[in-house]
Coordinates of C-alpha atoms in Angstrom, one line a residue:
Chain V
M276 CA 0.0 0.0 0.0
L277 CA 2.8 2.3 0.9
H278 CA 5.1 2.0 -2.0
I279 CA 2.7 2.2 -4.9
E280 CA 3.7 4.8 -7.4
T281 CA 1.1 7.5 -7.6
Q282 CA -0.2 9.3 -10.6
P283 CA -0.9 13.0 -10.3
T284 CA -4.5 13.5 -9.2
Q285 CA -6.6 15.5 -11.6
T286 CA -9.6 15.9 -9.3
P287 CA -8.5 15.5 -5.7
V288 CA -11.0 13.6 -3.7
S289 CA -10.8 13.8 0.1
P290 CA -10.6 10.2 1.2
P291 CA -13.2 8.9 3.6
T292 CA -11.3 8.2 6.8
T293 CA -13.1 4.9 7.1
S294 CA -11.5 3.1 4.2
A295 CA -9.0 0.2 4.7
I296 CA -7.6 -2.9 3.1
L297 CA -8.9 -6.1 4.6
V298 CA -6.8 -9.2 4.2
I299 CA -8.8 -12.2 5.1
G300 CA -7.4 -15.7 5.8
G301 CA -10.3 -17.5 4.1
A302 CA -13.4 -19.3 5.5
E303 CA -14.7 -16.1 7.1
D304 CA -18.0 -16.5 9.0
K305 CA -20.8 -16.0 6.5
V306 CA -23.7 -17.1 8.8
H307 CA -23.5 -16.1 12.4
G308 CA -21.9 -12.9 13.7
R309 CA -20.2 -12.3 10.3
E310 CA -17.8 -10.0 12.1
I311 CA -15.3 -9.7 9.3
L312 CA -17.8 -9.2 6.5
R313 CA -19.6 -6.7 8.7
T314 CA -16.3 -4.9 9.2
F315 CA -15.9 -4.7 5.4
W316 CA -19.5 -3.5 5.1
R317 CA -18.9 -0.8 7.7
R318 CA -15.6 0.4 6.3
A319 CA -17.1 0.5 2.8
G320 CA -19.8 2.9 4.0
G321 CA -22.5 0.7 5.6
N322 CA -25.8 0.8 3.8
A323 CA -24.7 3.7 1.7
A324 CA -21.9 1.6 0.3
R325 CA -21.5 0.8 -3.4
I326 CA -19.9 -2.6 -3.4
A327 CA -18.2 -4.5 -6.3
I328 CA -17.8 -8.2 -5.9
V329 CA -15.1 -9.8 -8.0
P330 CA -15.5 -13.6 -8.1
S331 CA -12.9 -14.1 -10.8
A332 CA -10.6 -16.2 -8.7
S333 CA -13.3 -18.9 -8.6
R334 CA -14.2 -21.5 -11.2
E335 CA -17.8 -21.0 -10.1
P336 CA -18.0 -17.3 -10.2
T337 CA -21.8 -17.2 -10.6
I338 CA -22.4 -19.2 -7.5
I339 CA -19.8 -17.4 -5.3
G340 CA -20.7 -14.0 -6.7
E341 CA -24.4 -14.5 -5.8
R342 CA -23.5 -15.8 -2.4
Y343 CA -21.7 -12.6 -1.4
R344 CA -24.4 -10.5 -3.2
S345 CA -26.9 -12.1 -1.0
I346 CA -24.8 -11.6 2.2
F347 CA -24.3 -7.9 1.6
T348 CA -27.8 -7.3 0.4
N349 CA -29.1 -8.9 3.6
M350 CA -26.9 -6.4 5.5
G351 CA -28.8 -3.6 3.8
V352 CA -26.5 -2.7 0.9
R353 CA -28.6 -1.6 -2.1
Q354 CA -25.9 -0.7 -4.7
L355 CA -24.1 -3.8 -5.5
E356 CA -22.6 -5.2 -8.7
V357 CA -20.9 -8.6 -9.3
L358 CA -18.1 -7.9 -11.7
D359 CA -18.1 -11.4 -13.3
I360 CA -14.8 -11.0 -15.2
R361 CA -13.9 -14.2 -17.0
D362 CA -11.8 -12.5 -19.7
R363 CA -9.2 -9.7 -19.6
D364 CA -11.2 -7.8 -22.2
Q365 CA -13.9 -7.3 -19.7
C366 CA -11.6 -5.2 -17.6
E367 CA -12.2 -2.4 -20.2
D368 CA -16.0 -2.9 -20.1
D369 CA -17.7 0.5 -19.8
R370 CA -20.2 -0.6 -17.2
Y371 CA -17.6 -2.3 -15.0
M372 CA -15.2 0.6 -15.3
K373 CA -18.0 3.0 -14.4
F374 CA -18.9 0.9 -11.3
V375 CA -15.3 0.7 -10.2
E376 CA -15.1 4.5 -10.7
T377 CA -17.8 5.1 -8.1
C378 CA -17.8 2.1 -5.8
T379 CA -16.8 2.5 -2.1
G380 CA -15.9 -1.2 -1.5
T381 CA -14.5 -4.1 -3.6
F382 CA -14.5 -7.7 -2.4
L383 CA -12.2 -10.2 -4.0
T384 CA -13.4 -13.8 -3.4
G385 CA -11.5 -17.0 -2.9
G386 CA -10.5 -19.4 -5.6
D387 CA -7.2 -19.6 -7.5
Q388 CA -4.9 -16.6 -7.0
L389 CA -3.1 -17.2 -10.3
R390 CA -6.4 -17.1 -12.1
L391 CA -7.3 -13.9 -10.4
C392 CA -4.0 -12.2 -11.3
A393 CA -4.1 -13.5 -14.8
L394 CA -7.5 -11.8 -15.3
L395 CA -6.9 -8.6 -13.4
A396 CA -3.2 -7.6 -13.4
D397 CA -2.2 -4.6 -15.4
T398 CA -5.7 -4.0 -16.8
P399 CA -7.4 -0.5 -16.8
L400 CA -10.0 -1.7 -14.3
M401 CA -7.4 -3.0 -11.9
E402 CA -5.1 0.1 -12.2
R403 CA -8.1 2.4 -11.6
L404 CA -9.1 0.3 -8.6
R405 CA -5.6 0.3 -7.2
L406 CA -5.3 4.1 -7.5
R407 CA -8.7 4.6 -5.8
V408 CA -7.7 2.2 -3.0
Q409 CA -4.5 4.0 -2.5
R410 CA -6.3 7.3 -2.3
G411 CA -8.6 6.0 0.4
E412 CA -11.7 6.2 -1.8
V413 CA -12.3 2.4 -1.8
T414 CA -12.2 -0.2 0.9
L415 CA -10.7 -3.3 -0.6
A416 CA -11.1 -6.8 0.9
G417 CA -9.7 -10.1 -0.3
T418 CA -10.3 -13.5 1.2
S419 CA -8.2 -16.6 0.6
A420 CA -7.0 -16.3 -3.0
G421 CA -8.2 -12.7 -2.8
A422 CA -5.8 -12.2 0.1
A423 CA -2.9 -14.0 -1.5
V424 CA -2.7 -11.4 -4.3
M425 CA -2.2 -8.4 -2.0
G426 CA 1.6 -8.5 -2.0
H427 CA 4.0 -7.8 -4.9
H428 CA 5.4 -11.3 -4.4
M429 CA 2.6 -13.8 -4.3
I430 CA 2.5 -17.4 -3.0
A431 CA 0.9 -19.0 -6.0
G432 CA 0.8 -22.5 -4.5
G433 CA 2.9 -25.1 -2.8
S434 CA 2.6 -28.0 -0.5
S435 CA 2.9 -28.7 3.2
G436 CA 4.1 -31.3 5.7
E437 CA 7.7 -30.8 4.9
S438 CA 10.7 -28.8 6.2
P439 CA 11.1 -25.3 4.7
N440 CA 12.6 -25.7 1.3
R441 CA 12.5 -23.8 -2.0
A442 CA 10.5 -26.4 -3.8
L443 CA 7.7 -26.2 -1.2
V444 CA 6.4 -22.9 -2.6
D445 CA 5.6 -21.5 -6.1
M446 CA 6.0 -17.8 -6.3
A447 CA 4.4 -15.4 -8.8
T448 CA 3.7 -11.7 -9.0
G449 CA 0.6 -10.4 -7.2
L450 CA -1.4 -7.3 -7.5
G451 CA 0.9 -5.3 -5.3
I452 CA -1.7 -3.6 -3.1
I453 CA 0.5 -4.1 -0.1
P454 CA 3.8 -4.6 -1.8
E455 CA 5.9 -5.1 1.3
A456 CA 3.9 -8.2 2.4
I457 CA 4.0 -11.8 1.4
V458 CA 0.6 -13.1 2.5
D459 CA -0.3 -16.7 3.2
Q460 CA -3.9 -17.7 4.2
H461 CA -5.6 -20.6 6.0
F462 CA -2.3 -20.3 7.9
H463 CA -2.2 -22.5 11.0
N464 CA -5.2 -24.4 9.6
R465 CA -3.4 -25.8 6.6
N466 CA 0.2 -26.1 8.0
R467 CA 1.6 -23.2 6.0
F468 CA 4.4 -22.0 8.3
A469 CA 7.1 -23.8 6.3
R470 CA 5.8 -22.5 3.0
L471 CA 5.7 -18.9 4.2
L472 CA 9.3 -19.3 5.5
S473 CA 10.3 -20.7 2.2
A474 CA 8.8 -17.7 0.4
L475 CA 10.6 -15.3 2.7
S476 CA 13.9 -17.0 2.2
M477 CA 13.6 -15.9 -1.5
H478 CA 12.4 -12.4 -0.7
P479 CA 13.8 -11.4 2.7
D480 CA 13.2 -7.7 2.1
R481 CA 9.4 -8.4 2.6
I482 CA 7.3 -9.2 5.7
G483 CA 5.5 -12.5 6.0
I484 CA 1.9 -12.3 7.0
G485 CA 0.2 -15.6 7.8
I486 CA -3.6 -15.3 8.4
D487 CA -5.7 -17.9 9.9
E488 CA -9.2 -18.8 8.8
D489 CA -12.1 -16.5 9.9
T490 CA -9.4 -13.9 10.7
C491 CA -8.6 -10.6 9.0
A492 CA -5.7 -8.1 9.0
V493 CA -7.2 -4.7 8.6
V494 CA -4.5 -2.5 7.0
E495 CA -5.0 1.2 7.6
H496 CA -3.7 4.0 5.5
D497 CA -0.8 4.7 7.9
S498 CA 0.3 1.1 7.4
S499 CA -0.8 -0.1 10.8
I500 CA -2.7 -3.4 11.0
E501 CA -5.4 -4.4 13.4
V502 CA -6.5 -8.0 13.7
V503 CA -10.2 -8.8 13.6
G504 CA -11.7 -12.3 13.9
R505 CA -11.5 -15.7 15.5
G506 CA -7.9 -16.7 14.9
T507 CA -4.4 -15.2 14.7
V508 CA -2.3 -13.2 12.3
T509 CA 1.4 -14.3 12.3
I510 CA 4.0 -11.8 11.4
V511 CA 7.4 -13.1 10.3
D512 CA 9.9 -10.3 10.1
P513 CA 13.2 -11.1 8.4
A514 CA 14.8 -7.7 8.8
K515 CA 17.7 -9.2 10.8
L516 CA 17.8 -12.5 8.9
S517 CA 21.1 -14.2 8.7
G518 CA 22.2 -17.7 7.7
N519 CA 19.9 -17.8 4.7
N520 CA 21.2 -20.5 2.5
C521 CA 18.5 -20.4 -0.1
D522 CA 20.9 -19.3 -2.9
R523 CA 23.3 -22.2 -2.1
V524 CA 21.0 -25.2 -1.7
G525 CA 19.2 -27.4 -4.2
T526 CA 15.5 -26.8 -4.6
S527 CA 14.4 -29.4 -2.1
D528 CA 17.2 -29.0 0.4
P529 CA 16.1 -27.8 3.8
L530 CA 16.6 -24.1 4.4
S531 CA 18.4 -22.3 7.2
L532 CA 17.0 -19.0 8.4
H533 CA 18.4 -17.4 11.6
D534 CA 17.2 -14.5 13.5
L535 CA 13.6 -14.0 12.3
R536 CA 11.3 -12.0 14.5
L537 CA 7.9 -13.4 15.1
H538 CA 4.6 -11.9 16.3
V539 CA 1.4 -13.8 16.9
L540 CA -1.4 -11.3 16.9
C541 CA -5.0 -12.0 18.0
H542 CA -8.2 -10.0 17.8
G543 CA -7.6 -6.3 18.7
N544 CA -3.8 -6.6 18.5
R545 CA -2.1 -4.0 16.3
Y546 CA 1.2 -3.9 14.4
H547 CA 2.9 -1.3 12.2
L548 CA 4.2 -2.5 8.8
R549 CA 6.6 0.4 8.5
T550 CA 8.1 0.5 11.9
R551 CA 7.8 -3.3 12.2
Q552 CA 6.6 -3.0 15.8
P553 CA 3.6 -4.3 17.6
L554 CA 1.5 -1.3 18.8
S555 CA 0.0 -1.2 22.3
Chain S
M252 CA 21.0 -31.0 30.8
L253 CA 22.5 -27.9 32.4
H254 CA 20.3 -27.3 35.3
I255 CA 20.0 -30.7 36.7
E256 CA 20.9 -30.8 40.4
T257 CA 23.9 -33.0 40.8
Q258 CA 24.7 -35.5 43.5
P259 CA 28.2 -35.6 44.8
T260 CA 30.2 -38.1 42.8
Q261 CA 31.7 -40.9 44.8
T262 CA 33.8 -42.3 42.1
P263 CA 34.6 -39.6 39.5
V264 CA 34.6 -41.0 36.0
S265 CA 36.2 -38.9 33.3
P266 CA 33.5 -38.6 30.7
P267 CA 34.2 -39.7 27.2
T268 CA 34.3 -36.6 25.0
T269 CA 32.1 -38.4 22.4
S270 CA 28.8 -38.6 24.5
A271 CA 25.9 -36.4 23.6
I272 CA 22.1 -36.2 23.8
L273 CA 20.3 -36.9 20.5
V274 CA 16.8 -35.5 20.2
I275 CA 15.2 -37.0 17.1
G276 CA 12.0 -35.7 15.5
G277 CA 10.7 -39.2 14.7
A278 CA 10.6 -41.3 11.5
E279 CA 14.4 -41.4 11.4
D280 CA 15.8 -43.3 8.4
K281 CA 16.3 -47.0 9.4
V282 CA 17.0 -48.4 6.0
H283 CA 19.3 -46.4 3.8
G284 CA 22.1 -44.1 5.1
R285 CA 20.7 -44.2 8.6
E286 CA 22.6 -41.1 9.3
I287 CA 21.0 -40.3 12.6
L288 CA 21.1 -43.8 14.0
R289 CA 24.8 -44.1 12.9
T290 CA 25.5 -40.8 14.7
F291 CA 24.0 -42.4 17.9
W292 CA 26.0 -45.5 17.3
R293 CA 29.2 -43.6 16.9
R294 CA 28.6 -41.2 19.8
A295 CA 27.8 -44.3 22.0
G296 CA 31.1 -45.9 21.2
G297 CA 30.7 -47.5 17.8
N298 CA 31.2 -51.3 17.9
A299 CA 32.5 -51.1 21.4
A300 CA 29.2 -49.6 22.6
R301 CA 27.0 -51.2 25.2
I302 CA 23.5 -50.1 24.1
A303 CA 20.2 -50.2 26.1
I304 CA 17.1 -49.9 24.1
V305 CA 14.0 -48.8 26.0
P306 CA 10.9 -49.5 24.0
S307 CA 8.5 -48.6 26.9
A308 CA 6.7 -45.7 25.1
S309 CA 5.4 -48.2 22.6
R310 CA 2.4 -50.5 23.0
E311 CA 4.3 -53.0 20.9
P312 CA 7.5 -52.9 22.8
T313 CA 8.6 -56.4 21.7
I314 CA 8.4 -55.5 18.0
I315 CA 10.0 -52.1 18.2
G316 CA 12.6 -53.3 20.6
E317 CA 13.7 -56.1 18.3
R318 CA 13.6 -53.7 15.3
Y319 CA 16.2 -51.4 16.9
R320 CA 18.2 -54.4 18.2
S321 CA 18.5 -55.7 14.7
I322 CA 19.5 -52.2 13.3
F323 CA 22.3 -51.7 15.9
T324 CA 23.4 -55.4 15.7
N325 CA 23.7 -55.0 11.9
M326 CA 25.9 -52.0 12.5
G327 CA 28.3 -54.2 14.5
V328 CA 27.2 -53.6 18.1
R329 CA 27.6 -56.8 20.2
Q330 CA 26.6 -55.7 23.6
L331 CA 22.9 -54.8 23.5
E332 CA 20.0 -55.2 25.8
V333 CA 16.3 -54.4 25.3
L334 CA 15.0 -53.0 28.6
D335 CA 11.4 -54.1 28.1
I336 CA 10.0 -52.1 31.0
R337 CA 6.2 -52.5 31.3
D338 CA 5.9 -51.9 35.0
R339 CA 7.6 -49.4 37.3
D340 CA 8.9 -52.3 39.5
Q341 CA 11.1 -53.4 36.7
C342 CA 13.0 -50.1 37.1
E343 CA 14.6 -51.7 40.2
D344 CA 15.4 -55.0 38.4
D345 CA 19.0 -56.0 39.1
R346 CA 19.8 -57.0 35.6
Y347 CA 18.5 -53.9 34.1
M348 CA 20.1 -51.7 36.8
K349 CA 23.4 -53.4 36.1
F350 CA 23.1 -52.8 32.4
V351 CA 22.3 -49.2 32.9
E352 CA 25.3 -48.9 35.2
T353 CA 27.6 -50.0 32.4
C354 CA 26.0 -49.0 29.1
T355 CA 27.5 -46.3 26.9
G356 CA 24.3 -45.6 25.0
T357 CA 20.5 -45.6 25.7
F358 CA 17.9 -45.3 23.0
L359 CA 14.3 -44.3 23.9
T360 CA 11.9 -45.3 21.1
G361 CA 8.7 -43.7 19.9
G362 CA 5.2 -44.4 21.2
D363 CA 3.3 -42.4 23.9
Q364 CA 5.4 -40.0 25.9
L365 CA 2.9 -40.1 28.9
R366 CA 3.3 -43.9 29.0
L367 CA 7.1 -43.6 28.9
C368 CA 7.2 -41.0 31.7
A369 CA 4.7 -43.0 33.8
L370 CA 7.0 -46.0 33.6
L371 CA 10.3 -44.3 34.0
A372 CA 10.1 -41.0 35.9
D373 CA 11.6 -40.9 39.4
T374 CA 12.6 -44.6 39.3
P375 CA 16.1 -45.8 40.5
L376 CA 16.8 -46.8 36.9
M377 CA 16.0 -43.5 35.4
E378 CA 17.8 -41.5 38.1
R379 CA 20.9 -43.5 37.6
L380 CA 20.6 -43.1 33.8
R381 CA 20.1 -39.4 34.2
L382 CA 23.1 -39.0 36.3
R383 CA 25.3 -41.0 34.0
V384 CA 24.0 -38.9 31.0
Q385 CA 24.8 -35.7 32.9
R386 CA 28.3 -36.9 33.6
G387 CA 28.9 -37.7 30.0
E388 CA 29.2 -41.4 30.5
V389 CA 26.2 -42.3 28.4
T390 CA 24.9 -41.0 25.0
L391 CA 21.1 -40.8 25.3
A392 CA 18.9 -40.7 22.2
G393 CA 15.1 -40.3 22.1
T394 CA 13.0 -40.4 19.0
S395 CA 9.4 -39.0 18.7
A396 CA 7.9 -39.8 22.1
G397 CA 11.4 -40.4 23.3
A398 CA 12.3 -36.9 22.2
A399 CA 9.2 -35.3 23.7
V400 CA 10.2 -36.4 27.2
M401 CA 13.6 -34.6 27.2
G402 CA 12.3 -31.3 28.7
H403 CA 11.1 -30.6 32.2
H404 CA 7.8 -29.4 30.7
M405 CA 6.5 -31.9 28.1
I406 CA 4.0 -31.7 25.4
A407 CA 1.9 -34.8 26.2
G408 CA -0.5 -34.4 23.3
G409 CA -2.7 -31.9 21.5
S410 CA -4.2 -31.1 18.2
S411 CA -3.4 -29.1 15.1
G412 CA -5.0 -27.1 12.4
E413 CA -6.0 -24.3 14.7
S414 CA -4.7 -20.9 15.8
P415 CA -2.4 -21.1 18.9
N416 CA -4.6 -21.4 22.0
R417 CA -4.2 -23.0 25.4
A418 CA -6.6 -25.9 24.6
L419 CA -4.5 -26.9 21.7
V420 CA -1.8 -28.6 23.9
D421 CA -1.8 -30.9 26.9
M422 CA 1.2 -30.3 29.1
A423 CA 2.8 -32.7 31.5
T424 CA 6.1 -33.2 33.3
G425 CA 8.9 -34.8 31.3
L426 CA 12.1 -36.5 32.3
G427 CA 14.0 -33.2 32.5
I428 CA 17.1 -34.3 30.7
I429 CA 17.2 -30.9 28.9
P430 CA 15.1 -29.0 31.3
E431 CA 15.3 -25.6 29.5
A432 CA 13.7 -27.1 26.3
I433 CA 10.1 -27.8 25.3
V434 CA 10.5 -30.3 22.5
D435 CA 7.9 -31.0 19.8
Q436 CA 8.6 -33.6 17.1
H437 CA 7.3 -34.4 13.6
F438 CA 7.3 -30.6 13.6
H439 CA 6.6 -29.2 10.1
N440 CA 5.3 -32.7 9.1
R441 CA 2.4 -32.6 11.4
N442 CA 1.6 -28.9 11.6
R443 CA 2.8 -28.4 15.2
F444 CA 3.9 -24.8 15.1
A445 CA 0.7 -23.6 16.8
R446 CA 1.0 -26.2 19.5
L447 CA 4.6 -25.4 20.3
L448 CA 3.7 -21.7 20.5
S449 CA 0.8 -22.6 22.8
A450 CA 3.1 -24.6 25.1
L451 CA 5.6 -21.7 25.2
S452 CA 2.9 -19.2 26.1
M453 CA 2.4 -21.2 29.3
H454 CA 6.2 -21.6 30.0
P455 CA 7.9 -18.6 28.4
D456 CA 11.0 -19.2 30.5
R457 CA 11.8 -22.2 28.3
I458 CA 13.1 -22.5 24.7
G459 CA 10.9 -24.2 22.1
I460 CA 12.6 -26.8 19.9
G461 CA 10.5 -28.2 17.0
I462 CA 12.2 -31.1 15.2
D463 CA 11.2 -32.4 11.8
E464 CA 11.1 -36.1 10.9
D465 CA 14.4 -37.8 10.1
T466 CA 16.2 -34.8 11.8
C467 CA 18.1 -34.7 15.1
A468 CA 19.3 -32.0 17.4
V469 CA 22.6 -33.3 18.8
V470 CA 23.0 -31.6 22.2
E471 CA 26.6 -31.4 23.5
H472 CA 27.8 -31.1 27.0
D473 CA 28.4 -27.4 26.6
S474 CA 24.7 -26.9 25.7
S475 CA 25.5 -26.3 22.0
I476 CA 23.3 -28.0 19.5
E477 CA 24.2 -29.3 16.0
V478 CA 21.6 -30.4 13.5
V479 CA 21.9 -33.7 11.7
G480 CA 19.5 -35.1 9.2
R481 CA 17.2 -34.4 6.4
G482 CA 14.9 -31.7 7.8
T483 CA 15.1 -28.6 10.1
V484 CA 15.2 -27.8 13.7
T485 CA 13.1 -24.8 14.6
I486 CA 14.1 -22.8 17.7
V487 CA 11.5 -20.5 19.2
D488 CA 13.1 -18.2 21.8
P489 CA 10.6 -16.3 24.0
A490 CA 13.3 -14.4 26.0
K491 CA 11.9 -11.1 24.9
L492 CA 8.3 -12.2 24.7
S493 CA 5.6 -9.5 25.3
G494 CA 1.9 -9.3 24.8
N495 CA 1.4 -12.8 26.1
N496 CA -2.3 -13.0 27.0
C497 CA -2.4 -16.7 28.0
D498 CA -3.3 -15.8 31.7
R499 CA -6.2 -13.6 30.6
V500 CA -8.0 -15.7 27.9
G501 CA -10.3 -18.6 28.0
T502 CA -8.7 -21.9 27.1
S503 CA -9.7 -21.9 23.4
D504 CA -9.2 -18.2 22.8
P505 CA -6.5 -17.3 20.3
L506 CA -3.2 -16.3 21.9
S507 CA -1.1 -13.2 21.3
L508 CA 2.7 -13.6 21.5
H509 CA 4.9 -10.7 20.5
D510 CA 8.6 -10.6 19.9
L511 CA 9.6 -14.2 19.6
R512 CA 12.9 -14.9 18.1
L513 CA 13.0 -17.7 15.6
H514 CA 15.7 -19.8 14.0
V515 CA 15.3 -22.5 11.4
L516 CA 18.4 -24.7 11.5
C517 CA 19.4 -27.3 8.9
H518 CA 22.0 -30.0 8.7
G519 CA 25.3 -28.8 10.1
N520 CA 23.8 -25.6 11.7
R521 CA 24.7 -25.0 15.3
Y522 CA 23.0 -23.1 18.1
H523 CA 23.8 -22.5 21.8
L524 CA 21.0 -23.1 24.3
R525 CA 22.7 -21.0 27.0
T526 CA 23.6 -18.0 25.0
R527 CA 20.5 -18.5 22.7
Q528 CA 22.6 -17.6 19.7
P529 CA 23.2 -19.5 16.4
L530 CA 26.9 -20.4 16.1
S531 CA 28.8 -20.0 13.0

């Protein structure tokens, strides 16, 4: 969020102070308290929100798009559009562009993060959305695959149940909304600690953010994070990393990584991405 | 290993410089290079070793005892006894006591760590073994459950796939061979990061040691560790821990743990338990 290059603003808009970026670890509660989805709804403007749902990560975009439409409609949102992008050309579609120009919230669903990036990255729609998010005009949320795309470097896939090693993780380029982060989701739930460590060994200038299911890192415009939800957000900070052997070992050799700083944050805990400190 | 209270030695024995404590993450290679088992064999004295196998953690002690007997016999060991302890009374058995008095290596197999502790803790046999290990007269190895018992605080069981929380882990008292450590095994293989963190939240004066399968932390008498094997040893150091909410939350509430120091060590990497620093 911080390091995005800005274009000169033609018509300055004073950003609503409520907007934020919500990075959700997947499987957020959709039935009971819906705390995370309600946080998105509130930060996007409550019942006055104009919400775009992007179900493009999913191979069942109609079903998943309608599911979120129903959730936000039930909350009271009246202006809502599912941007059912299945082809990059649709990212120049007039109606979609117009909606993105005026929406106050955008929700990226789960699915396959590579598919989502292949459809959205470097399109007029995505560039416009990115700029509006950066200006604080839009609250952007992404869950699961929609969370994975937030960093510049993206975990595209991988496996689990092994020691950290380079072959454990497939890296690709994400949408760069929070460029300094490498996000992994379903974190403790799916045993992804080793894969996040493996990703960081290749990009030790970033910060690892592992988000559990039904848990959200709410990223504010000053780069502070607050945790909302039922699980934890794990921050792995390699600022003082030493002993990194990732350039010397074969792809499936175990990695060594010394002097990582680790924070496990639960609901209400805060952390600052720029100062790399927990906040009291 | 360091903080064990010593009894005055009646007959000082100069410790062989080769002895060590081997903490093995389970599923060590028994067929091919057998690197870890060969390290134990070598540190116990090679073909001149007198090896005690303690299969008491297992519910199939005969089978597992014979398996290790066959492995070490094939390596060339001629003096070998399976101490098939199924009752605490056997820990005063003359023949077993005599063997423990003269053995140069003892191997604790896998199984159930609670069972192993229930049978061995505070028995004459175990106290004698502990003293001889501390004096450097015996190389002690434990794999899986046999590794779990090494600390004073022991992870007796737990589950995985959840955010760190107190209910995720059952703690008990171990054999206290390396009292400063809380050991977890099959570490990355079985998604045990959250459970080790949960254990540390309750005992932040200890050091967490997560050991992958077919991987061993060789603990020397100066409290340095060297990693041997195919995976990694993860050190979680809570010396600077803050934000620990474990005394304020309900048992299944997610934990917060700030400012942990983390080291991922691979084959050949060294770490010092006393200085809490990786060694070059």
